Amino acid sequence: MDGTFNENDISRIVEADRAHVWHHLSQHKPYETTDPRIIVEGKGMRVWDQRGKEHLDAVAGGVWTVNVGYGRETIADAVRDQLVKLNFFGGSAGSVPGSIFSEMLIDKMPGMSRVYYCSSGSEANEKGYKMVRQIAHKRYGGKKHKILYRDRDYHGSTIGAMACGGQDERNAQYGPFPDGFIRVPHCLEYRKHEQDGAPDENYGVWAANLIEEVILREGPDTIGALCLEPVTAGGGVITPPEGYWPRVREICDKYDILLHIDEVVCGVGRTGTWFGYQHYGIVPDMVTMAKGVASGYAAISCLVTTEAVFDMFKENPSDHLDYFRDISTFGGCTAGPAAAIENMKIIERENLLENCTAMGDHMLDQLGALQDKHAAIGQVRGKGLFLGAELVTDRVTKEPLPEKIVGAIVADCMQQGVIIGATNRSLPGKNNTLCFSPALICTKDDINQIINAVDGALGRVLS
């Protein structure tokens, strides 16, 4: 350096950010008169901004990612060592960390056998859609190409992933979308009053049967796959009702439809099991994952399939179009699987699945106590350390609390030094759920601090 730049002068960083960085999910007009927030450092459950203010992070990096917490030197060391040895080679060849992590991963996923590496959750889902389309051409004359997706579910930000996404506000102004993606109803039992004919008993099976109705309407010979989140994330942290998943698997088997489960948020420990679907006693045909795979220490995503799906791409070696003709450039980066190996070792070594379950139960209880205190909380729900609180203006009518007020509650928590999340710009008129996903290392003290912040915010904002 020539000595003209002071690395400790954070105002220089703020001005560079204001002048040049285009932030995600952000309206930038306010940054003309206020400073953008810069996160400077993280350790454990906490992060510090450019003013030195400490925040307890209850959303694992803002988007459900940093499952093992900040400042993990063993992951950083593993990535550094691997980069020096080999940083990248295209995925047409293998790598040492890629082979090792695939074996570790498949060991956690009985019934699955093949791992396709890419670099983001959106990309992993796109690979799944491409496989479905290619299978349709290889086996069904192109006819069995449609992909079903569910209202409220989110599968990524590419045009294809948005075509397969059930969040209308997030999709607004980005169409037209590709054909062949068909929506099915959701299974949010709390809002079953909005669904004609919803029963008081066996709602889960009834909700799954709505998917079958769509299949029969479209024609089973046109449907190639059903893509669902095991627990809906940004659509409101929605856990499936009893009986839902077994019936979904039964329907897919009945009509020869591949079951694609999107574990981008839930995967690698977030719900207290390695994968969210494992709570429900089913085996999918395809599973996608990203965020928690390496806890954000390196970019990595995976599409995992059964051997039966894999075998469909090597049926006729003499056909030069027979195999999966796809590549992910940064799926060839070795930092991702190197970080993922150590991330998985940490989860095992520190018993973080068990901690996730125990702390999740504690947090759900504490949210329940808040519900008893604040009439604006209509329902609390979730699995492990993936929890939500739906806010309403009236518990009888279940009228959603306006998004602006929900945002004020989130902002109040931020002022207190606690970062929480909320559904936003996703569902017209129904962005009313507070979202919580603290790192799997969290303690009761951390959870109590989160709960106290929400308690205070609700009291002040709604008074």
CSV table of C-alpha atoms in Angstrom, one decimal:
chain,number,residue,atom,x,y,z
A,1,MET,CA,0.0,0.0,0.0
A,2,ASP,CA,1.1,3.6,-0.6
A,3,GLY,CA,-0.1,4.8,2.8
A,4,THR,CA,-2.9,7.0,1.5
A,5,PHE,CA,-5.7,4.7,2.6
A,6,ASN,CA,-6.4,4.2,6.3
A,7,GLU,CA,-7.8,0.7,6.7
A,8,ASN,CA,-9.4,1.7,10.0
A,9,ASP,CA,-11.3,4.6,8.5
A,10,ILE,CA,-14.7,3.0,8.3
A,11,SER,CA,-16.3,6.1,6.9
A,12,ARG,CA,-14.4,5.4,3.7
A,13,ILE,CA,-16.0,2.0,3.5
A,14,VAL,CA,-19.5,3.4,4.1
A,15,GLU,CA,-19.1,5.9,1.3
A,16,ALA,CA,-17.8,3.3,-1.1
A,17,ASP,CA,-20.8,1.1,-0.2
A,18,ARG,CA,-23.2,4.0,-0.7
A,19,ALA,CA,-21.6,4.9,-4.0
A,20,HIS,CA,-21.2,1.4,-5.6
A,21,VAL,CA,-22.9,-1.5,-3.8
A,22,TRP,CA,-26.4,-2.6,-4.9
A,23,HIS,CA,-27.8,-4.3,-1.8
A,24,HIS,CA,-30.2,-7.3,-1.9
A,25,LEU,CA,-33.9,-6.8,-1.2
A,26,SER,CA,-33.3,-3.1,-0.5
A,27,GLN,CA,-34.8,0.2,-1.5
A,28,HIS,CA,-31.8,2.5,-1.8
A,29,LYS,CA,-33.4,5.9,-1.7
A,30,PRO,CA,-33.0,6.2,2.1
A,31,TYR,CA,-29.3,5.7,1.7
A,32,GLU,CA,-29.0,9.1,0.1
A,33,THR,CA,-29.6,10.6,3.6
A,34,THR,CA,-28.7,7.8,6.0
A,35,ASP,CA,-25.8,5.4,6.1
A,36,PRO,CA,-26.2,1.8,4.9
A,37,ARG,CA,-25.5,-0.8,7.5
A,38,ILE,CA,-22.1,-2.5,7.2
A,39,ILE,CA,-21.6,-5.7,9.1
A,40,VAL,CA,-17.9,-5.7,10.1
A,41,GLU,CA,-17.3,-8.8,12.2
A,42,GLY,CA,-19.1,-11.8,13.6
A,43,LYS,CA,-18.3,-14.2,16.5
A,44,GLY,CA,-20.5,-17.0,17.7
A,45,MET,CA,-24.1,-15.7,17.7
A,46,ARG,CA,-23.2,-12.0,17.4
A,47,VAL,CA,-22.2,-9.5,14.8
A,48,TRP,CA,-21.0,-5.9,15.0
A,49,ASP,CA,-21.8,-3.1,12.6
A,50,GLN,CA,-19.6,-0.1,11.5
A,51,ARG,CA,-20.5,1.9,14.6
A,52,GLY,CA,-19.3,-1.0,16.8
A,53,LYS,CA,-22.9,-1.8,17.9
A,54,GLU,CA,-23.3,-5.5,18.9
A,55,HIS,CA,-26.3,-7.5,17.6
A,56,LEU,CA,-27.5,-10.9,18.5
A,57,ASP,CA,-28.3,-12.6,15.2
A,58,ALA,CA,-31.5,-14.5,15.4
A,59,VAL,CA,-31.7,-15.2,11.6
A,60,ALA,CA,-28.3,-16.9,11.0
A,61,GLY,CA,-26.8,-14.3,8.7
A,62,GLY,CA,-30.1,-12.7,7.7
A,63,VAL,CA,-31.2,-15.6,5.5
A,64,TRP,CA,-31.0,-18.8,7.5
A,65,THR,CA,-27.4,-19.7,6.6
A,66,VAL,CA,-24.8,-19.5,9.3
A,67,ASN,CA,-25.9,-22.7,11.1
A,68,VAL,CA,-22.7,-23.2,13.2
A,69,GLY,CA,-22.1,-19.6,14.1
A,70,TYR,CA,-19.5,-17.0,13.1
A,71,GLY,CA,-15.7,-17.1,13.5
A,72,ARG,CA,-15.1,-20.9,13.0
A,73,GLU,CA,-11.4,-21.0,12.5
A,74,THR,CA,-11.4,-24.7,11.7
A,75,ILE,CA,-13.6,-24.1,8.7
A,76,ALA,CA,-11.5,-21.2,7.5
A,77,ASP,CA,-8.3,-23.3,7.9
A,78,ALA,CA,-9.8,-26.2,5.9
A,79,VAL,CA,-10.8,-23.8,3.1
A,80,ARG,CA,-7.4,-22.1,3.1
A,81,ASP,CA,-5.5,-25.4,3.0
A,82,GLN,CA,-7.7,-26.7,0.2
A,83,LEU,CA,-7.4,-23.5,-1.9
A,84,VAL,CA,-3.6,-23.7,-1.7
A,85,LYS,CA,-3.6,-27.3,-2.9
A,86,LEU,CA,-6.4,-27.0,-5.6
A,87,ASN,CA,-8.9,-24.2,-5.7
A,88,PHE,CA,-10.9,-25.2,-8.8
A,89,PHE,CA,-11.4,-27.7,-11.5
A,90,GLY,CA,-14.5,-28.0,-13.7
A,91,GLY,CA,-17.1,-30.5,-12.5
A,92,SER,CA,-16.4,-32.8,-15.4
A,93,ALA,CA,-13.6,-34.1,-13.2
A,94,GLY,CA,-13.8,-35.0,-9.5
A,95,SER,CA,-12.0,-33.5,-6.5
A,96,VAL,CA,-10.8,-34.9,-3.2
A,97,PRO,CA,-13.2,-32.7,-1.0
A,98,GLY,CA,-16.0,-33.3,-3.4
A,99,SER,CA,-15.7,-37.0,-3.1
A,100,ILE,CA,-15.3,-37.0,0.7
A,101,PHE,CA,-18.3,-34.7,1.3
A,102,SER,CA,-20.5,-36.7,-1.1
A,103,GLU,CA,-19.8,-39.8,0.9
A,104,MET,CA,-20.5,-38.0,4.2
A,105,LEU,CA,-23.7,-36.5,2.9
A,106,ILE,CA,-25.1,-39.7,1.4
A,107,ASP,CA,-24.5,-41.4,4.7
A,108,LYS,CA,-27.0,-39.0,6.2
A,109,MET,CA,-29.6,-39.5,3.5
A,110,PRO,CA,-30.7,-43.2,3.4
A,111,GLY,CA,-32.3,-44.0,0.0
A,112,MET,CA,-30.3,-41.3,-1.9
A,113,SER,CA,-27.0,-41.9,-3.7
A,114,ARG,CA,-25.8,-39.2,-6.1
A,115,VAL,CA,-24.6,-35.6,-5.5
A,116,TYR,CA,-24.5,-32.9,-8.2
A,117,TYR,CA,-22.5,-29.8,-7.1
A,118,CYS,CA,-23.4,-26.2,-7.9
A,119,SER,CA,-23.1,-22.9,-6.2
A,120,SER,CA,-26.6,-21.6,-5.1
A,121,GLY,CA,-30.0,-22.9,-4.0
A,122,SER,CA,-31.6,-21.3,-7.1
A,123,GLU,CA,-29.1,-23.1,-9.3
A,124,ALA,CA,-29.6,-26.4,-7.6
A,125,ASN,CA,-33.3,-26.2,-8.1
A,126,GLU,CA,-32.8,-25.2,-11.8
A,127,LYS,CA,-30.7,-28.4,-12.3
A,128,GLY,CA,-33.6,-30.4,-10.9
A,129,TYR,CA,-36.1,-28.8,-13.3
A,130,LYS,CA,-33.7,-29.5,-16.2
A,131,MET,CA,-33.4,-33.2,-15.2
A,132,VAL,CA,-37.2,-33.5,-15.1
A,133,ARG,CA,-37.5,-31.9,-18.6
A,134,GLN,CA,-34.8,-34.1,-20.1
A,135,ILE,CA,-36.4,-37.2,-18.6
A,136,ALA,CA,-39.7,-36.1,-20.2
A,137,HIS,CA,-38.0,-36.1,-23.6
A,138,LYS,CA,-36.0,-39.2,-23.1
A,139,ARG,CA,-38.9,-41.4,-21.9
A,140,TYR,CA,-42.2,-39.6,-22.6
A,141,GLY,CA,-41.9,-37.9,-25.9
A,142,GLY,CA,-41.6,-34.6,-24.1
A,143,LYS,CA,-45.1,-34.8,-22.7
A,144,LYS,CA,-44.5,-35.5,-19.0
A,145,HIS,CA,-42.7,-32.1,-18.5
A,146,LYS,CA,-44.9,-30.1,-16.1
A,147,ILE,CA,-43.6,-29.3,-12.6
A,148,LEU,CA,-46.0,-28.7,-9.8
A,149,TYR,CA,-45.1,-26.2,-7.1
A,150,ARG,CA,-47.0,-25.0,-4.0
A,151,ASP,CA,-48.6,-21.7,-3.0
A,152,ARG,CA,-46.3,-19.7,-0.6
A,153,ASP,CA,-43.2,-21.9,-1.3
A,154,TYR,CA,-40.0,-20.3,-2.6
A,155,HIS,CA,-37.4,-22.0,-4.7
A,156,GLY,CA,-35.0,-19.2,-5.9
A,157,SER,CA,-34.6,-16.0,-7.8
A,158,THR,CA,-33.8,-17.1,-11.3
A,159,ILE,CA,-36.6,-16.8,-13.9
A,160,GLY,CA,-37.1,-20.6,-13.9
A,161,ALA,CA,-37.1,-20.8,-10.1
A,162,MET,CA,-39.6,-17.9,-9.9
A,163,ALA,CA,-41.8,-19.7,-12.4
A,164,CYS,CA,-41.8,-22.5,-9.8
A,165,GLY,CA,-42.4,-20.1,-6.9
A,166,GLY,CA,-45.6,-19.4,-5.0
A,167,GLN,CA,-44.9,-15.9,-3.7
A,168,ASP,CA,-46.7,-13.5,-6.0
A,169,GLU,CA,-45.2,-10.3,-4.7
A,170,ARG,CA,-41.7,-11.6,-5.1
A,171,ASN,CA,-42.5,-12.6,-8.7
A,172,ALA,CA,-44.2,-9.3,-9.5
A,173,GLN,CA,-42.8,-7.4,-12.6
A,174,TYR,CA,-40.5,-10.3,-13.5
A,175,GLY,CA,-42.7,-12.2,-15.9
A,176,PRO,CA,-43.6,-13.6,-18.3
A,177,PHE,CA,-42.4,-16.9,-16.9
A,178,PRO,CA,-41.7,-20.2,-18.7
A,179,ASP,CA,-44.7,-22.5,-19.3
A,180,GLY,CA,-45.1,-25.8,-17.6
A,181,PHE,CA,-45.1,-24.8,-13.9
A,182,ILE,CA,-48.4,-25.4,-12.2
A,183,ARG,CA,-49.4,-24.2,-8.7
A,184,VAL,CA,-51.0,-26.4,-6.1
A,185,PRO,CA,-52.7,-25.2,-2.8
A,186,HIS,CA,-50.8,-24.9,0.4
A,187,CYS,CA,-51.3,-26.8,3.7
A,188,LEU,CA,-51.4,-23.9,6.2
A,189,GLU,CA,-54.0,-25.3,8.6
A,190,TYR,CA,-54.1,-22.0,10.6
A,191,ARG,CA,-55.7,-20.4,7.5
A,192,LYS,CA,-57.9,-23.3,6.4
A,193,HIS,CA,-60.9,-21.0,6.8
A,194,GLU,CA,-59.8,-19.5,3.6
A,195,GLN,CA,-60.1,-22.8,1.7
A,196,ASP,CA,-63.5,-24.0,0.6
A,197,GLY,CA,-64.4,-27.4,2.1
A,198,ALA,CA,-61.5,-27.6,4.5
A,199,PRO,CA,-62.4,-30.2,7.2
A,200,ASP,CA,-61.9,-29.9,11.0
A,201,GLU,CA,-60.3,-33.3,11.1
A,202,ASN,CA,-57.6,-35.0,8.8
A,203,TYR,CA,-56.8,-31.6,7.3
A,204,GLY,CA,-53.3,-32.8,6.3
A,205,VAL,CA,-54.6,-35.6,4.1
A,206,TRP,CA,-57.3,-33.3,2.7
A,207,ALA,CA,-54.7,-30.7,1.8
A,208,ALA,CA,-52.5,-33.3,0.1
A,209,ASN,CA,-55.5,-34.6,-1.9
A,210,LEU,CA,-55.8,-31.1,-3.4
A,211,ILE,CA,-52.6,-31.8,-5.2
A,212,GLU,CA,-54.1,-34.9,-6.7
A,213,GLU,CA,-57.0,-32.9,-7.9
A,214,VAL,CA,-54.6,-30.6,-9.8
A,215,ILE,CA,-52.8,-33.7,-11.2
A,216,LEU,CA,-56.1,-35.1,-12.5
A,217,ARG,CA,-57.1,-31.7,-14.0
A,218,GLU,CA,-53.8,-31.3,-15.8
A,219,GLY,CA,-53.4,-35.0,-16.8
A,220,PRO,CA,-51.1,-37.3,-14.9
A,221,ASP,CA,-49.3,-38.1,-18.1
A,222,THR,CA,-48.2,-34.5,-18.3
A,223,ILE,CA,-46.7,-34.1,-14.8
A,224,GLY,CA,-43.1,-34.9,-14.3
A,225,ALA,CA,-42.4,-33.6,-10.7
A,226,LEU,CA,-43.7,-32.0,-7.6
A,227,CYS,CA,-41.4,-29.5,-5.9
A,228,LEU,CA,-42.1,-28.6,-2.3
A,229,GLU,CA,-40.3,-27.2,0.8
A,230,PRO,CA,-40.5,-29.6,3.8
A,231,VAL,CA,-41.3,-26.7,6.0
A,232,THR,CA,-42.2,-23.5,4.1
A,233,ALA,CA,-39.7,-20.8,4.8
A,234,GLY,CA,-40.2,-17.2,3.5
A,235,GLY,CA,-43.9,-18.0,2.9
A,236,GLY,CA,-44.6,-18.0,6.7
A,237,VAL,CA,-42.6,-20.8,8.4
A,238,ILE,CA,-45.3,-23.3,7.8
A,239,THR,CA,-45.0,-26.8,9.3
A,240,PRO,CA,-47.0,-29.5,7.5
A,241,PRO,CA,-50.1,-30.9,9.2
A,242,GLU,CA,-50.2,-34.6,10.3
A,243,GLY,CA,-50.7,-37.0,7.4
A,244,TYR,CA,-49.7,-34.6,4.7
A,245,TRP,CA,-46.3,-35.9,3.7
A,246,PRO,CA,-47.1,-39.6,3.6
A,247,ARG,CA,-50.1,-38.9,1.4
A,248,VAL,CA,-48.0,-36.6,-0.9
A,249,ARG,CA,-45.5,-39.5,-1.3
A,250,GLU,CA,-48.3,-41.9,-2.0
A,251,ILE,CA,-49.8,-39.6,-4.7
A,252,CYS,CA,-46.4,-39.2,-6.4
A,253,ASP,CA,-45.9,-42.9,-6.5
A,254,LYS,CA,-49.4,-43.4,-7.9
A,255,TYR,CA,-48.9,-41.2,-10.9
A,256,ASP,CA,-45.2,-41.8,-11.5
A,257,ILE,CA,-44.2,-38.2,-10.4
A,258,LEU,CA,-40.8,-37.4,-9.1
A,259,LEU,CA,-40.8,-35.8,-5.6
A,260,HIS,CA,-38.4,-33.0,-5.4
A,261,ILE,CA,-37.9,-31.6,-1.9
A,262,ASP,CA,-36.2,-28.2,-1.6
A,263,GLU,CA,-34.1,-28.3,1.6
A,264,VAL,CA,-32.2,-25.1,0.8
A,265,VAL,CA,-33.3,-23.6,4.2
A,266,CYS,CA,-34.1,-26.7,6.2
A,267,GLY,CA,-31.1,-28.9,5.2
A,268,VAL,CA,-28.1,-29.8,7.4
A,269,GLY,CA,-29.6,-29.4,10.8
A,270,ARG,CA,-32.0,-26.4,10.9
A,271,THR,CA,-35.0,-28.4,12.1
A,272,GLY,CA,-33.1,-30.8,14.4
A,273,THR,CA,-32.6,-33.6,11.9
A,274,TRP,CA,-30.1,-33.5,9.0
A,275,PHE,CA,-33.0,-32.8,6.6
A,276,GLY,CA,-36.5,-31.6,7.2
A,277,TYR,CA,-38.2,-34.3,5.3
A,278,GLN,CA,-36.7,-36.9,7.7
A,279,HIS,CA,-39.2,-35.9,10.3
A,280,TYR,CA,-42.0,-37.3,8.2
A,281,GLY,CA,-40.8,-40.8,7.3
A,282,ILE,CA,-40.6,-40.4,3.5
A,283,VAL,CA,-37.8,-40.8,0.9
A,284,PRO,CA,-37.8,-38.2,-2.0
A,285,ASP,CA,-36.5,-38.7,-5.5
A,286,MET,CA,-34.5,-35.4,-5.5
A,287,VAL,CA,-33.3,-33.1,-2.7
A,288,THR,CA,-31.8,-29.7,-3.1
A,289,MET,CA,-29.8,-27.9,-0.5
A,290,ALA,CA,-27.5,-24.8,0.0
A,291,LYS,CA,-27.5,-22.3,2.9
A,292,GLY,CA,-26.5,-24.4,5.9
A,293,VAL,CA,-24.4,-26.9,3.9
A,294,ALA,CA,-21.3,-24.9,4.6
A,295,SER,CA,-22.8,-22.3,6.9
A,296,GLY,CA,-21.9,-19.5,4.5
A,297,TYR,CA,-18.1,-20.1,4.8
A,298,ALA,CA,-18.0,-20.9,1.1
A,299,ALA,CA,-20.5,-21.0,-1.7
A,300,ILE,CA,-22.0,-24.5,-2.3
A,301,SER,CA,-25.2,-26.1,-3.2
A,302,CYS,CA,-26.1,-29.7,-4.0
A,303,LEU,CA,-28.8,-31.6,-5.9
A,304,VAL,CA,-29.0,-35.1,-4.5
A,305,THR,CA,-30.9,-37.9,-6.3
A,306,THR,CA,-31.7,-41.5,-6.0
A,307,GLU,CA,-29.8,-44.0,-8.1
A,308,ALA,CA,-33.0,-44.6,-10.1
A,309,VAL,CA,-32.9,-41.0,-11.2
A,310,PHE,CA,-29.2,-41.1,-12.0
A,311,ASP,CA,-29.6,-44.3,-14.0
A,312,MET,CA,-32.0,-42.6,-16.4
A,313,PHE,CA,-29.1,-40.5,-17.7
A,314,LYS,CA,-26.9,-43.4,-18.8
A,315,GLU,CA,-29.4,-45.6,-20.6
A,316,ASN,CA,-28.0,-45.3,-24.1
A,317,PRO,CA,-24.3,-44.4,-24.3
A,318,SER,CA,-24.4,-44.4,-28.1
A,319,ASP,CA,-26.8,-41.4,-28.0
A,320,HIS,CA,-24.7,-38.3,-27.7
A,321,LEU,CA,-27.6,-36.5,-26.1
A,322,ASP,CA,-28.4,-39.2,-23.5
A,323,TYR,CA,-26.5,-37.9,-20.5
A,324,PHE,CA,-27.2,-34.8,-18.3
A,325,ARG,CA,-25.6,-32.1,-20.5
A,326,ASP,CA,-25.2,-29.5,-17.8
A,327,ILE,CA,-22.4,-27.7,-16.0
A,328,SER,CA,-22.1,-25.3,-13.0
A,329,THR,CA,-18.9,-23.4,-13.3
A,330,PHE,CA,-18.5,-22.7,-9.6
A,331,GLY,CA,-19.8,-26.2,-8.8
A,332,GLY,CA,-16.1,-27.0,-9.5
A,333,CYS,CA,-14.8,-24.8,-6.6
A,334,THR,CA,-13.2,-26.9,-3.9
A,335,ALA,CA,-13.8,-24.4,-1.1
A,336,GLY,CA,-17.4,-25.4,-0.9
A,337,PRO,CA,-17.1,-29.1,-0.1
A,338,ALA,CA,-14.0,-28.4,2.0
A,339,ALA,CA,-16.0,-26.0,4.2
A,340,ALA,CA,-19.0,-28.4,4.1
A,341,ILE,CA,-16.9,-31.3,5.5
A,342,GLU,CA,-15.7,-29.3,8.5
A,343,ASN,CA,-19.2,-27.8,9.0
A,344,MET,CA,-20.7,-31.3,9.2
A,345,LYS,CA,-18.0,-32.5,11.6
A,346,ILE,CA,-18.7,-29.5,13.9
A,347,ILE,CA,-22.4,-30.4,13.9
A,348,GLU,CA,-21.6,-34.0,14.9
A,349,ARG,CA,-18.7,-33.1,17.3
A,350,GLU,CA,-20.8,-30.5,19.2
A,351,ASN,CA,-24.1,-32.4,19.1
A,352,LEU,CA,-25.8,-29.5,17.5
A,353,LEU,CA,-28.7,-31.5,16.2
A,354,GLU,CA,-29.6,-32.3,19.8
A,355,ASN,CA,-29.0,-28.7,20.8
A,356,CYS,CA,-31.2,-27.6,18.0
A,357,THR,CA,-34.1,-29.7,19.1
A,358,ALA,CA,-33.7,-28.8,22.8
A,359,MET,CA,-33.3,-25.0,22.2
A,360,GLY,CA,-36.1,-25.1,19.6
A,361,ASP,CA,-38.4,-26.6,22.1
A,362,HIS,CA,-37.4,-23.9,24.6
A,363,MET,CA,-37.9,-21.1,22.1
A,364,LEU,CA,-41.3,-22.5,21.0
A,365,ASP,CA,-42.4,-22.5,24.7
A,366,GLN,CA,-41.2,-19.0,25.1
A,367,LEU,CA,-43.0,-17.8,22.0
A,368,GLY,CA,-46.1,-19.5,23.3
A,369,ALA,CA,-45.8,-17.5,26.5
A,370,LEU,CA,-45.6,-14.3,24.4
A,371,GLN,CA,-48.7,-15.5,22.6
A,372,ASP,CA,-50.5,-15.6,25.9
A,373,LYS,CA,-49.4,-12.1,26.6
A,374,HIS,CA,-49.9,-10.4,23.3
A,375,ALA,CA,-53.2,-10.8,21.4
A,376,ALA,CA,-51.4,-9.8,18.1
A,377,ILE,CA,-49.7,-13.2,18.0
A,378,GLY,CA,-52.2,-15.5,16.3
A,379,GLN,CA,-50.1,-18.6,16.0
A,380,VAL,CA,-46.5,-19.8,16.8
A,381,ARG,CA,-45.1,-22.7,14.8
A,382,GLY,CA,-42.0,-24.3,13.6
A,383,LYS,CA,-39.5,-27.2,13.9
A,384,GLY,CA,-36.2,-27.1,15.7
A,385,LEU,CA,-34.6,-23.7,15.4
A,386,PHE,CA,-36.8,-22.7,12.5
A,387,LEU,CA,-39.7,-20.8,14.0
A,388,GLY,CA,-42.4,-18.3,13.2
A,389,ALA,CA,-45.0,-16.2,14.9
A,390,GLU,CA,-47.9,-15.1,12.7
A,391,LEU,CA,-49.3,-11.6,13.7
A,392,VAL,CA,-52.9,-10.6,13.4
A,393,THR,CA,-55.2,-7.7,14.2
A,394,ASP,CA,-57.9,-10.0,15.5
A,395,ARG,CA,-57.5,-13.6,16.6
A,396,VAL,CA,-61.1,-14.5,15.6
A,397,THR,CA,-61.0,-13.2,12.0
A,398,LYS,CA,-57.2,-13.8,11.7
A,399,GLU,CA,-56.9,-10.6,9.8
A,400,PRO,CA,-53.1,-10.2,9.1
A,401,LEU,CA,-51.3,-7.4,10.8
A,402,PRO,CA,-50.2,-4.9,8.1
A,403,GLU,CA,-46.7,-5.4,6.8
A,404,LYS,CA,-45.6,-1.9,7.8
A,405,ILE,CA,-46.4,-2.6,11.4
A,406,VAL,CA,-44.6,-6.0,11.3
A,407,GLY,CA,-41.6,-4.1,9.8
A,408,ALA,CA,-41.7,-1.7,12.7
A,409,ILE,CA,-41.5,-4.6,15.2
A,410,VAL,CA,-38.5,-5.9,13.4
A,411,ALA,CA,-36.9,-2.4,13.4
A,412,ASP,CA,-37.5,-2.0,17.1
A,413,CYS,CA,-35.7,-5.3,17.8
A,414,MET,CA,-32.8,-4.1,15.7
A,415,GLN,CA,-32.6,-1.0,17.8
A,416,GLN,CA,-32.4,-3.2,20.8
A,417,GLY,CA,-29.5,-5.1,19.2
A,418,VAL,CA,-31.4,-8.2,18.2
A,419,ILE,CA,-31.8,-9.1,14.5
A,420,ILE,CA,-35.0,-11.0,13.6
A,421,GLY,CA,-36.7,-11.6,10.3
A,422,ALA,CA,-40.2,-11.3,8.8
A,423,THR,CA,-42.0,-12.3,5.7
A,424,ASN,CA,-41.8,-9.3,3.4
A,425,ARG,CA,-42.7,-8.4,-0.2
A,426,SER,CA,-43.7,-12.0,-0.7
A,427,LEU,CA,-47.4,-12.6,-0.2
A,428,PRO,CA,-49.9,-9.9,-1.1
A,429,GLY,CA,-51.6,-8.8,2.2
A,430,LYS,CA,-50.0,-11.6,4.2
A,431,ASN,CA,-46.5,-10.6,5.0
A,432,ASN,CA,-47.3,-10.9,8.7
A,433,THR,CA,-45.0,-13.6,10.1
A,434,LEU,CA,-42.0,-13.0,12.3
A,435,CYS,CA,-39.2,-15.4,11.5
A,436,PHE,CA,-36.5,-16.8,13.8
A,437,SER,CA,-33.6,-19.1,12.9
A,438,PRO,CA,-30.7,-18.6,15.3
A,439,ALA,CA,-27.6,-20.6,14.8
A,440,LEU,CA,-27.7,-24.2,16.1
A,441,ILE,CA,-25.1,-23.2,18.8
A,442,CYS,CA,-27.6,-20.9,20.6
A,443,THR,CA,-28.2,-21.1,24.3
A,444,LYS,CA,-31.2,-20.5,26.6
A,445,ASP,CA,-29.7,-17.1,27.4
A,446,ASP,CA,-29.6,-16.2,23.7
A,447,ILE,CA,-33.2,-17.3,23.2
A,448,ASN,CA,-34.3,-15.4,26.3
A,449,GLN,CA,-32.7,-12.2,24.9
A,450,ILE,CA,-34.5,-12.7,21.6
A,451,ILE,CA,-37.8,-13.3,23.3
A,452,ASN,CA,-37.4,-10.2,25.6
A,453,ALA,CA,-36.6,-8.1,22.5
A,454,VAL,CA,-39.7,-9.2,20.7
A,455,ASP,CA,-41.8,-8.8,23.9
A,456,GLY,CA,-40.6,-5.2,24.2
A,457,ALA,CA,-41.1,-4.4,20.5
A,458,LEU,CA,-44.6,-5.8,20.5
A,459,GLY,CA,-45.5,-3.7,23.5
A,460,ARG,CA,-44.1,-0.5,22.1
A,461,VAL,CA,-45.2,-0.8,18.5
A,462,LEU,CA,-48.7,-2.0,19.2
A,463,SER,CA,-49.4,0.2,22.2
